[in-house]
Tab-separated table of C-alpha atoms (C1' of nucleotides) in Angstrom:
chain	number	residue	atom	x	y	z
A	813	UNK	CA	0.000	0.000	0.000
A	814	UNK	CA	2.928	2.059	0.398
A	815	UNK	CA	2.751	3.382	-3.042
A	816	UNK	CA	1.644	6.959	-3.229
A	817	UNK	CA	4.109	9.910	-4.736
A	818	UNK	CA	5.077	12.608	-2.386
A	819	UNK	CA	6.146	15.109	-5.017
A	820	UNK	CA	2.961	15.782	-6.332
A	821	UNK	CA	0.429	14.584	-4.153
A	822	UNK	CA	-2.089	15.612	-6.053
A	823	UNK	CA	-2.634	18.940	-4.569
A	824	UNK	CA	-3.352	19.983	-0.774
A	825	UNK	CA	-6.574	21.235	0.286
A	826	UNK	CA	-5.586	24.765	-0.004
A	827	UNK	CA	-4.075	25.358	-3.281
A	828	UNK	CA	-0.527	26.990	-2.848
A	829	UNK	CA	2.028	26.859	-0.208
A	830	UNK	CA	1.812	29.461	2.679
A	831	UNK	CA	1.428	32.244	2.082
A	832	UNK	CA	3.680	34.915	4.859
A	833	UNK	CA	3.693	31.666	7.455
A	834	UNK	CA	6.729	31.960	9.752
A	835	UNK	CA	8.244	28.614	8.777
A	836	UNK	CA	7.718	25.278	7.967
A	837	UNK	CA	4.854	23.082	9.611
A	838	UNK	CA	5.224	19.956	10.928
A	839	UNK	CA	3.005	18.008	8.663
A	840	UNK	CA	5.007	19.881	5.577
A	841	UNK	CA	8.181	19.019	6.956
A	842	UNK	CA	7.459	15.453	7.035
A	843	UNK	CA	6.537	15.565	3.397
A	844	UNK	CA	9.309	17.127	2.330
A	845	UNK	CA	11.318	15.381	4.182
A	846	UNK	CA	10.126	12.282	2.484
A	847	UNK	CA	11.541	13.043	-1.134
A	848	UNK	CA	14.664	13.824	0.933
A	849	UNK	CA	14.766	10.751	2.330
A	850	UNK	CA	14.573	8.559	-0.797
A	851	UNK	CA	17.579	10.797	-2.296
A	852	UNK	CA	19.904	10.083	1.054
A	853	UNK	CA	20.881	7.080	0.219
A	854	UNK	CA	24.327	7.154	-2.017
A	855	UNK	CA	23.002	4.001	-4.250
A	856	UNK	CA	19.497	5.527	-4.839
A	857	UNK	CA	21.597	8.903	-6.437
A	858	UNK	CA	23.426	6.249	-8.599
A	859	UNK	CA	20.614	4.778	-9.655
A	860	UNK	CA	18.692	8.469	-10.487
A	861	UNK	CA	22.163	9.304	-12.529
A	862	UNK	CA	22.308	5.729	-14.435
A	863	UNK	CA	18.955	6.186	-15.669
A	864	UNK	CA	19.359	10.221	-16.532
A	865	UNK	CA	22.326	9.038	-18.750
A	866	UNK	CA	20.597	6.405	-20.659
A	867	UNK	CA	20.131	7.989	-24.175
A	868	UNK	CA	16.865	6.330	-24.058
A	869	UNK	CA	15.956	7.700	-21.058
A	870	UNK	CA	14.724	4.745	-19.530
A	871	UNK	CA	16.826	1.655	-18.044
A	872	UNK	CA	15.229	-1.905	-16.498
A	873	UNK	CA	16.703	-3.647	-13.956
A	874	UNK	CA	19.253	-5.710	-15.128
A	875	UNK	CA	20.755	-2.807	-16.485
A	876	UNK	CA	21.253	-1.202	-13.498
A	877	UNK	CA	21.924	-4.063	-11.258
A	878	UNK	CA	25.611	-4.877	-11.936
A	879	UNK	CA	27.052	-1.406	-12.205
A	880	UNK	CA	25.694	-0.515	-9.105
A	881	UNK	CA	27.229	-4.141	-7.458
A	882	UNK	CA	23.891	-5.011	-5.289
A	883	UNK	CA	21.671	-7.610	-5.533
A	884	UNK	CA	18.519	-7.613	-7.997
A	885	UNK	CA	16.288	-7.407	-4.370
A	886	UNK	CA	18.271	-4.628	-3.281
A	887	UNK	CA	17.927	-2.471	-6.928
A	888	UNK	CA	14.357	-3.566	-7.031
A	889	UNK	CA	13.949	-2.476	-3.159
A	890	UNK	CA	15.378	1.044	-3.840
A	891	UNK	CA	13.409	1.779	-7.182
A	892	UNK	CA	10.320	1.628	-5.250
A	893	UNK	CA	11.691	3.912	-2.830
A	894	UNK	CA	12.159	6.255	-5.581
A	895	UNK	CA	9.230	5.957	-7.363
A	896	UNK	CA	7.321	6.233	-4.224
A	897	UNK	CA	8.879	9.479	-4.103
A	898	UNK	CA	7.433	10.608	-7.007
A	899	UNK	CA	10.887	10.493	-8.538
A	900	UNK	CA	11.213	7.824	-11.109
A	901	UNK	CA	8.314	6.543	-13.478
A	902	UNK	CA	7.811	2.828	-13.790
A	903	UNK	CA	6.432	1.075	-16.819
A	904	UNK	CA	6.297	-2.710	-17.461
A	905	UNK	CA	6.240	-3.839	-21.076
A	906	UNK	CA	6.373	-7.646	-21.096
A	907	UNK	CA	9.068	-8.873	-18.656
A	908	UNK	CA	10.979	-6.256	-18.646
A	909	UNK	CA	10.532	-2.974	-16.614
A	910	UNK	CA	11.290	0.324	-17.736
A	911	UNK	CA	12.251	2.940	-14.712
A	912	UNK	CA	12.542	6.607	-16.333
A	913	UNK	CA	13.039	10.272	-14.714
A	914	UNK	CA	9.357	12.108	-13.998
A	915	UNK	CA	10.250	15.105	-15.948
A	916	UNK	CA	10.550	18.074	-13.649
A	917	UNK	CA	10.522	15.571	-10.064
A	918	UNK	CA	14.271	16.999	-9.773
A	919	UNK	CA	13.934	20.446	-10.801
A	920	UNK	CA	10.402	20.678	-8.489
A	921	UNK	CA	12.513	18.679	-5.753
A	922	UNK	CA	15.313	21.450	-6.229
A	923	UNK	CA	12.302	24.544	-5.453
A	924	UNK	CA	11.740	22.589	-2.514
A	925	UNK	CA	15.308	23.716	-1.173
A	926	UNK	CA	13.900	27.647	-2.141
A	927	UNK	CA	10.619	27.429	-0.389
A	928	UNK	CA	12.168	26.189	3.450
B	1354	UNK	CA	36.394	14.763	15.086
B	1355	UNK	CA	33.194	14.456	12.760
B	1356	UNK	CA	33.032	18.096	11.639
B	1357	UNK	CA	34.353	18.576	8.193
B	1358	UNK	CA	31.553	20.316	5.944
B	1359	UNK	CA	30.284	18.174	3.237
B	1360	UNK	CA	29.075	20.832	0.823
B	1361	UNK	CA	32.483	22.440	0.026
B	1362	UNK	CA	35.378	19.822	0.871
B	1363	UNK	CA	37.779	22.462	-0.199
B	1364	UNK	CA	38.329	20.641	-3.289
B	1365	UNK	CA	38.318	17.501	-4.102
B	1366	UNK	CA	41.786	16.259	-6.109
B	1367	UNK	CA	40.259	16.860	-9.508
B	1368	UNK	CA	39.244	20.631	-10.059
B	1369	UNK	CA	35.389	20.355	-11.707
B	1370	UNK	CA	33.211	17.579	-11.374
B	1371	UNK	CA	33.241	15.066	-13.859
B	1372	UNK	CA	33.359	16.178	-17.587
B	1373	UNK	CA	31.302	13.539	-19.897
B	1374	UNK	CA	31.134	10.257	-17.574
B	1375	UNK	CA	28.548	8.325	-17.682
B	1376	UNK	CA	27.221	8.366	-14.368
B	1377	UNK	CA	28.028	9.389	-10.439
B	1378	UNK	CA	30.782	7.337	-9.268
B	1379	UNK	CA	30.640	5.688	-6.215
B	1380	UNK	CA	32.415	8.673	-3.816
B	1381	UNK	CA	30.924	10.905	-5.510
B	1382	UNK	CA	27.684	9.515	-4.445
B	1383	UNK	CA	28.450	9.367	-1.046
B	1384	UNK	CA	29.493	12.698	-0.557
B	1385	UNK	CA	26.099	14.022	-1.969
B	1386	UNK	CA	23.822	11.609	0.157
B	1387	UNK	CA	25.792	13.095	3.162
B	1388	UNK	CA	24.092	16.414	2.273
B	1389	UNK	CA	20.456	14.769	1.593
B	1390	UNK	CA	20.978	12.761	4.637
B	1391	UNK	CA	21.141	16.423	6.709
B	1392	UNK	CA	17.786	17.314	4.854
B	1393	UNK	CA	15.957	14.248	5.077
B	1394	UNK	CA	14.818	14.778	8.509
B	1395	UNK	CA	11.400	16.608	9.257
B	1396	UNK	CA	12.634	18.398	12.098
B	1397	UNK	CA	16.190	19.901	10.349
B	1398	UNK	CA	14.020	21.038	7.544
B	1399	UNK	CA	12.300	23.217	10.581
B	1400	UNK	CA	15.056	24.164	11.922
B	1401	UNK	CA	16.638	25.183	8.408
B	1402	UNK	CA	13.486	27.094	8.070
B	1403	UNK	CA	12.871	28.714	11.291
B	1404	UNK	CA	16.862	29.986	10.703
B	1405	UNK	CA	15.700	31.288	7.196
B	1406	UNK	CA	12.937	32.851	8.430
B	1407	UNK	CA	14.466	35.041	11.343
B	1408	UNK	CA	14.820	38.907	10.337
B	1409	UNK	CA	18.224	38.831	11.700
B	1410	UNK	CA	19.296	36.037	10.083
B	1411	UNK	CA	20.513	34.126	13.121
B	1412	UNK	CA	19.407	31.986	15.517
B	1413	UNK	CA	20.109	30.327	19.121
B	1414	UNK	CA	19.531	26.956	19.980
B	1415	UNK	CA	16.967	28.668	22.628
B	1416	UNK	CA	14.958	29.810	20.324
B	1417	UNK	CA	14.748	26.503	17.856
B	1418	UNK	CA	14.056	24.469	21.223
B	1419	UNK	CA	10.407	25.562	22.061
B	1420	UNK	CA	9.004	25.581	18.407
B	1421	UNK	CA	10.057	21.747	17.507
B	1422	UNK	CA	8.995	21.074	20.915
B	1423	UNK	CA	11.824	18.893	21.100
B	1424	UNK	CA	14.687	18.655	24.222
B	1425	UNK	CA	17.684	20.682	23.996
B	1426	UNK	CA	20.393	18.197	23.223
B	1427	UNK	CA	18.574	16.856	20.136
B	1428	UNK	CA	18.151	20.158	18.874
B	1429	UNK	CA	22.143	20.708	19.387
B	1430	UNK	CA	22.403	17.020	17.872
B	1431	UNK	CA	20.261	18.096	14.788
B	1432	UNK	CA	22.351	21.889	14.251
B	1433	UNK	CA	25.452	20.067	14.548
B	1434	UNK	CA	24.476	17.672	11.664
B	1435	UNK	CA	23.657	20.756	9.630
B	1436	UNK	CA	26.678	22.421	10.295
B	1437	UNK	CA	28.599	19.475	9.308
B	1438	UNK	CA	26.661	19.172	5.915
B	1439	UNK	CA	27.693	22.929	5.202
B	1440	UNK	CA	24.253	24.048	5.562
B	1441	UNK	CA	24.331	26.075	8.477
B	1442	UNK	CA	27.267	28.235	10.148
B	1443	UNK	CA	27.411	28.392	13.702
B	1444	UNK	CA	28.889	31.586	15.768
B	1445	UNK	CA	29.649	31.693	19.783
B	1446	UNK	CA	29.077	34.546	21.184
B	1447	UNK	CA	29.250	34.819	24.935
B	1448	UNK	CA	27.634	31.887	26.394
B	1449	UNK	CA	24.873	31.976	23.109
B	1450	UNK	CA	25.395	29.867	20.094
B	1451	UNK	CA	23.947	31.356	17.216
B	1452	UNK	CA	23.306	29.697	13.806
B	1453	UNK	CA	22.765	31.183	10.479
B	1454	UNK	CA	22.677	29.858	7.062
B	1455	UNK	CA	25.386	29.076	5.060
B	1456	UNK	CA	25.101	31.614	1.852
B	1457	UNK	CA	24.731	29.917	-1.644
B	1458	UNK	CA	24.207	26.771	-0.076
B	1459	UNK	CA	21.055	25.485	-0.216
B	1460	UNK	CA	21.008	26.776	-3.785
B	1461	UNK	CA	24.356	24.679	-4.124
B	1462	UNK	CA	22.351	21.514	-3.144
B	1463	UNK	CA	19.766	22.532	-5.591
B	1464	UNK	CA	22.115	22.379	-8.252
B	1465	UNK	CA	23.427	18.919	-6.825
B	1466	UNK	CA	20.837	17.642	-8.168
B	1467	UNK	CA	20.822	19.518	-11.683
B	1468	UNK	CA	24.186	17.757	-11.903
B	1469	UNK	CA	23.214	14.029	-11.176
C	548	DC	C1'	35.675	31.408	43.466
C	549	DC	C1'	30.971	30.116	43.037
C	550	DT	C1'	26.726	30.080	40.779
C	551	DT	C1'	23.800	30.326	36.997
C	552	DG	C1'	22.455	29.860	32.389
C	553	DA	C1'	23.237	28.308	27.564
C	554	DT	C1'	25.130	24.589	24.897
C	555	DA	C1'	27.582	20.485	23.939
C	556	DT	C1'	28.647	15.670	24.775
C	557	DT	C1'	27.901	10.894	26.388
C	558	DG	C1'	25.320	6.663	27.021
C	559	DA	C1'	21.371	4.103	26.366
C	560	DT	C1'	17.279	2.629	23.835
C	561	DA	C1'	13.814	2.070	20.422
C	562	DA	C1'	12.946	2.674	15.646
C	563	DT	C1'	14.301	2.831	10.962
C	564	DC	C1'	17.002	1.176	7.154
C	565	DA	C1'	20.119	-1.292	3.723
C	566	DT	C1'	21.178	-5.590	2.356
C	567	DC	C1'	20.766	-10.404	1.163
C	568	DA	C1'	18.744	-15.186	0.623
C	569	DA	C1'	14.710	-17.362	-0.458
C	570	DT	C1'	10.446	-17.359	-2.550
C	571	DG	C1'	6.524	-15.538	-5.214
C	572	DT	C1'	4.608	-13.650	-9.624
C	573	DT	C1'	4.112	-13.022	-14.285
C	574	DG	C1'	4.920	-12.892	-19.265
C	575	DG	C1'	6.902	-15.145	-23.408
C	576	DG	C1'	8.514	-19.024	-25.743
C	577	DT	C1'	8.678	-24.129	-26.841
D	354	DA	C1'	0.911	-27.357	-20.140
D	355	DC	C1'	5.799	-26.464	-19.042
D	356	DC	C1'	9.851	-23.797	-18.358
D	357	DC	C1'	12.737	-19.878	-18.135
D	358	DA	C1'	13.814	-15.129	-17.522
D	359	DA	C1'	12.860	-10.608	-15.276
D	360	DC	C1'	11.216	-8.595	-11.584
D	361	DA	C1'	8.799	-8.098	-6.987
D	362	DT	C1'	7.974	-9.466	-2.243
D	363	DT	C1'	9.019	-11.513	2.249
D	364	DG	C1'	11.811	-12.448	6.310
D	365	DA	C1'	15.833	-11.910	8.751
D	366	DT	C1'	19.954	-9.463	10.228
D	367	DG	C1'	23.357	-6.000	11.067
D	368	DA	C1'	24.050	-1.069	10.895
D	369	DT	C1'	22.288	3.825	11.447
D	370	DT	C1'	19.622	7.023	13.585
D	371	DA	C1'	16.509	9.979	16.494
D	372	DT	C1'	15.569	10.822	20.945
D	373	DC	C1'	16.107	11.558	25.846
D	374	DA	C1'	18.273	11.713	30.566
D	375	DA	C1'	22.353	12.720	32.675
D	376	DT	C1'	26.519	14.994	32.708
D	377	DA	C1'	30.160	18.029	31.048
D	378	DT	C1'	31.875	22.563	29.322
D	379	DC	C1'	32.200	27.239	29.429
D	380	DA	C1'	31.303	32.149	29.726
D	381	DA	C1'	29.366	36.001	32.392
D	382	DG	C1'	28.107	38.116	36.902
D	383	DG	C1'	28.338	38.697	41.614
DNA sequence: CCTTGATATTGATAATCATCAATGTTGGGT
DNA sequence: ACCCAACATTGATGATTATCAATATCAAGG
């Protein structure tokens, strides 16, 4: 069930962030902190920058298992992570699965960082 | 000893990150989780904001306690993390610690991940 | 000096996390 | 129907981490 994206959670109930607030709230923070979390992990960046470099823009597992040295569990384990994150787009075409950048997720990630 | 900011390592050997390789190498990757790892906490994205958001630009640990509602030493615990990531700077002045934010470097780790 | 107040550090504990081995699922070929 | 290949899920384990209570440091005032 854990499968909803943080980045873009399909709008709030009010429809921008604060307005003058002070600072961050605690519920925000824990959002934010969320897409955060999935990029803190030094194998999860590799994995973001293997699949940005692919020409074709989109990579499957076994392509980014071995460069990466972890098991097929692990990769699998830490795509989720980042698609849960609203950070990487999954789509499965017959065995294979395709994992590809959700264009803007980094650039909207980097705002993040502007808005604290 | 653990107090060498991440952010700016005074240089790494090589002058500017990698020119056309295909992805992030392995300590390269480390040394950017480090930073995500200081921002992937709900309660140093507060603190990061409630520093932003002071008129004067600085901070005490006093002041961060109440709002986080959070105990003194884990407040410390969380600025010290910051500081370490190069996110915050951290001034003693009399028997008050105050803590500001870095300049440029939020929008540094912004472009950290323009770079991936 | 002694006290007080503001922070930092240490030690302990519960929770989270990264990883792997084993197993489950599912689609394509024979 | 059967098998194989690609991927996901589960369970277990060792490593980090967030937090607090207790204690240490350290500067200013009396």
């Amino acid at each position: 069930m854990t499968s909803q994206p943080i980045l873009e959670p399909a709008t709030d109930e009010s429809c921008c962030a604060r307005a003058g607030m002070p600072a961050l709230g605690a519920e925000e923070a824990k959002q934010k902190a969320l897409v955060f979390k999935a990029l803190a992990d030094p194998n999860r960046l590799r994995l973001l920058s293997l699949v940005k470099a692919e020409a074709s823009g989109e990579s499957c597992v076994c392509d980014l298992t071995e460069p990466l040295d972890l098991g097929q569990p692990t990769v699998s384990h830490h795509l989720k992570i980042l698609v849960d994150a609203g950070l990487l787009h999954r789509e499965k075409r017959g065995t294979w699965a395709y994992y590809s950048l959700v264009p803007g997720a980094l650039e909207k990630t980097a705002g993040l960082l502007a808005t604290l």
